[in-house]
PDB file of C-alpha atoms in Angstrom:
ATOM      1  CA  UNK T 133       0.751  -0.110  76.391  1.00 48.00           C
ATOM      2  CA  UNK T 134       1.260   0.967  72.795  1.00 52.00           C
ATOM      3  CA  UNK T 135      -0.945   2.055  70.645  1.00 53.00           C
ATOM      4  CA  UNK T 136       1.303   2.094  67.203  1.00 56.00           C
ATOM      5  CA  UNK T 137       0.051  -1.445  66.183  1.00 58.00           C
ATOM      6  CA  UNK T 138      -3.919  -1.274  66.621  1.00 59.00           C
ATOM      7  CA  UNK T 139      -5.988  -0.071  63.748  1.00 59.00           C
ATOM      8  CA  UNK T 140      -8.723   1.783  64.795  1.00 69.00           C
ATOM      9  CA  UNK T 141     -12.451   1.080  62.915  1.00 64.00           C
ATOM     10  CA  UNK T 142     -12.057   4.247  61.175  1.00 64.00           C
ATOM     11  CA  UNK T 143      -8.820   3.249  59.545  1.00 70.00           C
ATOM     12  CA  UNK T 144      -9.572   0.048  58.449  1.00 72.00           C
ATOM     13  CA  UNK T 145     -13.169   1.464  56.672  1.00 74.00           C
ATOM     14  CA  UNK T 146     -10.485   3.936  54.939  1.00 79.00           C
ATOM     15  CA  UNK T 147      -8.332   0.893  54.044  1.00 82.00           C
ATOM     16  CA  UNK T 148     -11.136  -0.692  52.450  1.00 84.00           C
ATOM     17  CA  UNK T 149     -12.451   1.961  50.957  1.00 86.00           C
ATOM     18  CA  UNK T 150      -9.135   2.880  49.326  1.00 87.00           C
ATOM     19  CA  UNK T 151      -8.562  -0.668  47.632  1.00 89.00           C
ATOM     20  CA  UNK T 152     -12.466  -0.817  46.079  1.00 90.00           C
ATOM     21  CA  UNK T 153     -12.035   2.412  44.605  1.00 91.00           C
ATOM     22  CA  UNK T 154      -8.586   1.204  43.368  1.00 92.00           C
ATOM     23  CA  UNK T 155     -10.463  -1.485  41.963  1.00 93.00           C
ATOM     24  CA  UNK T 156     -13.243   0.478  40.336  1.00 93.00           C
ATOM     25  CA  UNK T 157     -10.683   2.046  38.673  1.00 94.00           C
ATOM     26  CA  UNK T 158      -9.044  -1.038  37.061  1.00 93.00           C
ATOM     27  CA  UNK T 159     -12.481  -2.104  36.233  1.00 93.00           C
ATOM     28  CA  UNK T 160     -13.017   0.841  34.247  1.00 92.00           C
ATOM     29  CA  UNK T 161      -9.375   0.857  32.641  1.00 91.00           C
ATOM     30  CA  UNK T 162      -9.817  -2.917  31.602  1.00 90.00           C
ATOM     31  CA  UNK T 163     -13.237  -2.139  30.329  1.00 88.00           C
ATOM     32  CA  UNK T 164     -12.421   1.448  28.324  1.00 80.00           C
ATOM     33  CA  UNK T 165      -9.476  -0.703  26.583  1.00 82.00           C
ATOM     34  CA  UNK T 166     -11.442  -3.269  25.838  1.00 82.00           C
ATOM     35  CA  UNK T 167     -14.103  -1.166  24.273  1.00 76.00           C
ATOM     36  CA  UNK T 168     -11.099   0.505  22.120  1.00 74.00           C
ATOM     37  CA  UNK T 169      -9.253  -2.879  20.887  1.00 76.00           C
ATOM     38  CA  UNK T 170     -12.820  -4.050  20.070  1.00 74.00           C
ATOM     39  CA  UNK T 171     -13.747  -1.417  18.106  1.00 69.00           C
ATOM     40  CA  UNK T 172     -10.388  -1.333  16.155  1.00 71.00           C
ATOM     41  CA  UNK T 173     -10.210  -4.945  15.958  1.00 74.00           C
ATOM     42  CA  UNK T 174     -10.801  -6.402  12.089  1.00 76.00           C
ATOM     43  CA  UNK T 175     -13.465  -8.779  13.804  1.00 74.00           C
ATOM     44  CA  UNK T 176     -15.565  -5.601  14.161  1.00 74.00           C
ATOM     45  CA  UNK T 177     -14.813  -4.490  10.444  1.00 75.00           C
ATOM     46  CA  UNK T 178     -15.906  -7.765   9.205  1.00 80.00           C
ATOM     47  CA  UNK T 179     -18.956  -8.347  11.017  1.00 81.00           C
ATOM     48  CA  UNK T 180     -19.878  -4.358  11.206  1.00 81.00           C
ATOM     49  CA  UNK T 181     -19.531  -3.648   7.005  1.00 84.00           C
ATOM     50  CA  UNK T 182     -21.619  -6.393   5.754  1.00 87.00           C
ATOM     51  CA  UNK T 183     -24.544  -5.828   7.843  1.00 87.00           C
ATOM     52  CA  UNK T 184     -24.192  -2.153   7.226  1.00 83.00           C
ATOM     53  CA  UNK T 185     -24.185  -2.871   3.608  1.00 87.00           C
ATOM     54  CA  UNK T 186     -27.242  -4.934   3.470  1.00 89.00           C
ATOM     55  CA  UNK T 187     -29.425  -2.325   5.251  1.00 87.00           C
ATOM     56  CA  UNK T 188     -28.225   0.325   3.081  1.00 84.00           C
ATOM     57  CA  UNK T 189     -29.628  -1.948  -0.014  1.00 87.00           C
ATOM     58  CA  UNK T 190     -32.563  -2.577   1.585  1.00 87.00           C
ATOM     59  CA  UNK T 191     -33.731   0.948   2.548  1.00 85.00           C
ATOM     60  CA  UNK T 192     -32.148   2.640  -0.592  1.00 83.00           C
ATOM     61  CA  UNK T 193     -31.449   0.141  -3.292  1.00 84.00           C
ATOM     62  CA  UNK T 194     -28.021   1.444  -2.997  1.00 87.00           C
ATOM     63  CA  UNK T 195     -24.902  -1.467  -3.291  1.00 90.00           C
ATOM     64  CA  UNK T 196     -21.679  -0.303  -0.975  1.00 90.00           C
ATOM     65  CA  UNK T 197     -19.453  -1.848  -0.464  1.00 91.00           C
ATOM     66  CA  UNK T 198     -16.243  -0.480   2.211  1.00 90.00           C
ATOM     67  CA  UNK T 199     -12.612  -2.188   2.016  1.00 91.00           C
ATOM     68  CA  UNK T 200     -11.405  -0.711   5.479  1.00 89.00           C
ATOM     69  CA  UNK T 201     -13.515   0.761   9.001  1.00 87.00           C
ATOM     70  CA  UNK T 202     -11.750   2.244  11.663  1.00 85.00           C
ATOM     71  CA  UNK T 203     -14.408   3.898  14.803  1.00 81.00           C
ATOM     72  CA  UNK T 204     -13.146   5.212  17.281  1.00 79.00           C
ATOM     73  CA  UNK T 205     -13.809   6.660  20.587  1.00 74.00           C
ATOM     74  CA  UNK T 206     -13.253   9.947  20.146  1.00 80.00           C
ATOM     75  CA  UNK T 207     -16.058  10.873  17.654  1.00 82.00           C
ATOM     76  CA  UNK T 208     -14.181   9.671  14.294  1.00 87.00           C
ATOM     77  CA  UNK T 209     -15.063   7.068  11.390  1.00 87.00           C
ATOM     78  CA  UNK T 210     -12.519   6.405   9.077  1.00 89.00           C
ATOM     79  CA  UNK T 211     -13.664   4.503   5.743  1.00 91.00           C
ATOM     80  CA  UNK T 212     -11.502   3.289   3.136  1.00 93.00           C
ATOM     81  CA  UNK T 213     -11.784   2.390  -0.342  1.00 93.00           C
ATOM     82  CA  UNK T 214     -16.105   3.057  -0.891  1.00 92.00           C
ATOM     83  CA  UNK T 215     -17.572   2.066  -3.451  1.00 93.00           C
ATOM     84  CA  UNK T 216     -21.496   3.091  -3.335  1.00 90.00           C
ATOM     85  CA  UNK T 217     -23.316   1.408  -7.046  1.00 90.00           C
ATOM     86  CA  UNK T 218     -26.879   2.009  -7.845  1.00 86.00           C
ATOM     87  CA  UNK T 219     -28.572   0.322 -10.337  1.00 82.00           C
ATOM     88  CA  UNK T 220     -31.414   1.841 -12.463  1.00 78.00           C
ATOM     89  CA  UNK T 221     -33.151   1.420 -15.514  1.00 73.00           C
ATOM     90  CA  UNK T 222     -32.396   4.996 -16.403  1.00 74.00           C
ATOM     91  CA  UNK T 223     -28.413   4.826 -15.877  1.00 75.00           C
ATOM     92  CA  UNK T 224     -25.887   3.208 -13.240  1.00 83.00           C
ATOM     93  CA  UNK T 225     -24.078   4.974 -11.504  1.00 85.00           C
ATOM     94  CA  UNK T 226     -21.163   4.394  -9.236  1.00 88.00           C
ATOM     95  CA  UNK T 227     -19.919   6.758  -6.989  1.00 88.00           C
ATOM     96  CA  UNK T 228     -15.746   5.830  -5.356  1.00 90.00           C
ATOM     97  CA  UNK T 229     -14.226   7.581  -2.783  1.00 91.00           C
ATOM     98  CA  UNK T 230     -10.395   7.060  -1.816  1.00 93.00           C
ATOM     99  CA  UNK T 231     -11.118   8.205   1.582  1.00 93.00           C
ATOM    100  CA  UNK T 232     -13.544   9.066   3.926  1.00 91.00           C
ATOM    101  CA  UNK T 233     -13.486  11.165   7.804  1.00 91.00           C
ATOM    102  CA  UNK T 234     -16.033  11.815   9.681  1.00 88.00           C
ATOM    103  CA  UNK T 235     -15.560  13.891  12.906  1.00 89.00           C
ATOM    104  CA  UNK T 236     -18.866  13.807  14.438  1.00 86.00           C
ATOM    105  CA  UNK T 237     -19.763  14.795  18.366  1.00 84.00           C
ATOM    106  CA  UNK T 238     -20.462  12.176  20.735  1.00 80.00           C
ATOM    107  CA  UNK T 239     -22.459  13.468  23.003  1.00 83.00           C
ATOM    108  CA  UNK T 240     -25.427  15.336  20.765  1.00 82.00           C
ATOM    109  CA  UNK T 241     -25.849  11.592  19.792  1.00 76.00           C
ATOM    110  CA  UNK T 242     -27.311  10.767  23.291  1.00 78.00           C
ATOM    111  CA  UNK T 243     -29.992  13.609  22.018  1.00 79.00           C
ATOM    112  CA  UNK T 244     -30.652  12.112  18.730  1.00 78.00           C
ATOM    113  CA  UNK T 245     -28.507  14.137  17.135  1.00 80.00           C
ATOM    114  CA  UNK T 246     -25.607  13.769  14.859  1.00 79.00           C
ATOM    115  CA  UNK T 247     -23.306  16.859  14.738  1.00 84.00           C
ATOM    116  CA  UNK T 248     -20.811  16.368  12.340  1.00 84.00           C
ATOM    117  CA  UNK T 249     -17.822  18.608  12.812  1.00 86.00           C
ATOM    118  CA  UNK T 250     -15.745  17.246  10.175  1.00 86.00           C
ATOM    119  CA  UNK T 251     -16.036  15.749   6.746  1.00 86.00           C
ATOM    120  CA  UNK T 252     -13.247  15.266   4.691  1.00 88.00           C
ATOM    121  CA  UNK T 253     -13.688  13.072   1.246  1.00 88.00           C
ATOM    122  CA  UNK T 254     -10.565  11.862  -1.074  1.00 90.00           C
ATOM    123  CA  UNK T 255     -10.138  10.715  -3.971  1.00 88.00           C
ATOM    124  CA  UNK T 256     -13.624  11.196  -5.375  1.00 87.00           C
ATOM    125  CA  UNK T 257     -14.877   9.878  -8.719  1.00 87.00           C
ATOM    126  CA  UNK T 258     -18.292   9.503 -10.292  1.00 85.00           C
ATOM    127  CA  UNK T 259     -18.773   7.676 -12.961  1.00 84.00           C
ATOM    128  CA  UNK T 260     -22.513   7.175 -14.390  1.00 81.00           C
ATOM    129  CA  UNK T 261     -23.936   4.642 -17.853  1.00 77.00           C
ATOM    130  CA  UNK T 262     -27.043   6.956 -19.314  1.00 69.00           C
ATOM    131  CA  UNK T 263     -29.103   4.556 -22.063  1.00 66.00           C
ATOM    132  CA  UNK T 264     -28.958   5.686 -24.855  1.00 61.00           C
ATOM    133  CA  UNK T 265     -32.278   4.987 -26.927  1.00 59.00           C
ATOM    134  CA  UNK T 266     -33.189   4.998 -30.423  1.00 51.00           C
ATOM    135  CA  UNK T 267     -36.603   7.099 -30.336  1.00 50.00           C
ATOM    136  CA  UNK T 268     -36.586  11.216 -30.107  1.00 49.00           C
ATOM    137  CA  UNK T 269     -39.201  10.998 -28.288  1.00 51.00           C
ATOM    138  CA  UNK T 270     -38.785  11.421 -24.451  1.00 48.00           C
ATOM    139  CA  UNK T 271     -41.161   9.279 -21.931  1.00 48.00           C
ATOM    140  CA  UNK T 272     -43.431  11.940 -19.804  1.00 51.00           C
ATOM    141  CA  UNK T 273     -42.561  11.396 -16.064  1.00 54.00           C
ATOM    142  CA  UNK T 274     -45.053   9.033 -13.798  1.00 54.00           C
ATOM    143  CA  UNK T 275     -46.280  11.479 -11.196  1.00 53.00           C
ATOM    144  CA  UNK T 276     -44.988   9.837  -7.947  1.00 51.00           C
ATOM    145  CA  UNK T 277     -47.725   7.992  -5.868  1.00 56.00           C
ATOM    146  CA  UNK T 278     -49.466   9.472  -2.753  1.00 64.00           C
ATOM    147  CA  UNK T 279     -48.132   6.876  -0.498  1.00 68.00           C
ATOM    148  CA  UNK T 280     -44.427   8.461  -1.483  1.00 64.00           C
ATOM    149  CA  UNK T 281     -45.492  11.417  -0.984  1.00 68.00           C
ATOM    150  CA  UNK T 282     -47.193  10.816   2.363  1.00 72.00           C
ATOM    151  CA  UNK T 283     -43.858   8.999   3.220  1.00 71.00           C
ATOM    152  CA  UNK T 284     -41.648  12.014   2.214  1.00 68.00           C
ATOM    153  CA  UNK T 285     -44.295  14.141   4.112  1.00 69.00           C
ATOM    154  CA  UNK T 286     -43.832  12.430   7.535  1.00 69.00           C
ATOM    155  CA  UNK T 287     -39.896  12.414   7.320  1.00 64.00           C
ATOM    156  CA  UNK T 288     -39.541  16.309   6.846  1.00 63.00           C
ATOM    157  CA  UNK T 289     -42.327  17.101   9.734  1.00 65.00           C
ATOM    158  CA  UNK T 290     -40.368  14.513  12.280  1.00 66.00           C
ATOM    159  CA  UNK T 291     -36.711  13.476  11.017  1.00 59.00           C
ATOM    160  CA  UNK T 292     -35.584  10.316  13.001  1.00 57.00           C
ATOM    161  CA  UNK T 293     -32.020  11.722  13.363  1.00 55.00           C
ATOM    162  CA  UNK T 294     -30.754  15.254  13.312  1.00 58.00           C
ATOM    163  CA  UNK T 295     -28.040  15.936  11.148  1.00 57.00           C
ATOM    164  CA  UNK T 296     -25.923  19.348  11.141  1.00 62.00           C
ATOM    165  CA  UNK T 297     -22.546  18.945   8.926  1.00 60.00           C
ATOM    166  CA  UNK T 298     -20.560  22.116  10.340  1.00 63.00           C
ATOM    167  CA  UNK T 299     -17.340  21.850   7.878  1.00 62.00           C
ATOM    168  CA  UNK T 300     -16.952  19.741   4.630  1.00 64.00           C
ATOM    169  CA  UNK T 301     -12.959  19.552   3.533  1.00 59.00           C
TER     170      UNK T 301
END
């Protein structure tokens, strides 16, 4: 008797083993590809900027508006063509940037922080309307209410995000 053709238990639990983790590692492949067409894809850009832009209006009064977003998985957001507006009764302003980069850490986000390694701008311009009124007089300044204050108060005692830039280019 012959025992090249039996398996023994042992082998075939290898066997097995082998082919899930073989699989568990396609799994993973499909889904880290997946992850990096979707985030490149222009589906992403179009649903990602507008919502972006809305909540920047909302929380700042601030009007962007961005005509290209790449993210991508190695800690880098590449913008395109910004165009940030704010409206005021004091003077517009309008600030447009070619070009934007941001090289920024992925894993201090897990902490709630955002380390920025890299920030490179092109293309910047600034351009701002002032009024222009008739009287010499100038307005004395409104003294800024305690609930803004109380507001500005809590932010600098517990910031919701960390920030650290470490190089601006």
């Amino acid at each position: 008797m012959s025992l090249t053709g039996v398996l023994t238990p042992l082998a075939i639990g290898a066997r097995w083993l082998a082919r899930l983790l073989v699989a568990l590692l396609g799994l993973l492949l499909v889904v880290c590809v997946g992850l990096y067409w979707g985030l490149r894809s222009p589906l992403m850009e179009q649903q990602l900027i507008p919502r972006l832009a809305a909540f920047i209006e909302t929380q700042s009064g601030v009007a962007l508006s961005v005509e290209r977003m790449r993210l991508h998985l190695d800690g880098a957001l590449y913008l395109e063509g910004v165009e940030a507006r704010r409206a005021d009764p004091q003077g517009d302003m309008t600030l447009r940037l070619q070009s934007l980069t941001l090289r920024y850490g992925l894993w201090p986000l897990w902490h709630g922080r955002w380390v920025i390694h890299e920030l490179t701008v092109e293309g910047m311009a600034v351009e701002a309307e002032l009024p222009l009124t008739a009287s010499t007089e100038t307005a004395a300044e409104e003294p800024a209410s305690d609930d803004l204050l109380a507001t500005i108060e809590a932010l600098l005692k517990s910031p919701p995000l960390e920030l650290v830039v470490e190089r601006i280019a």
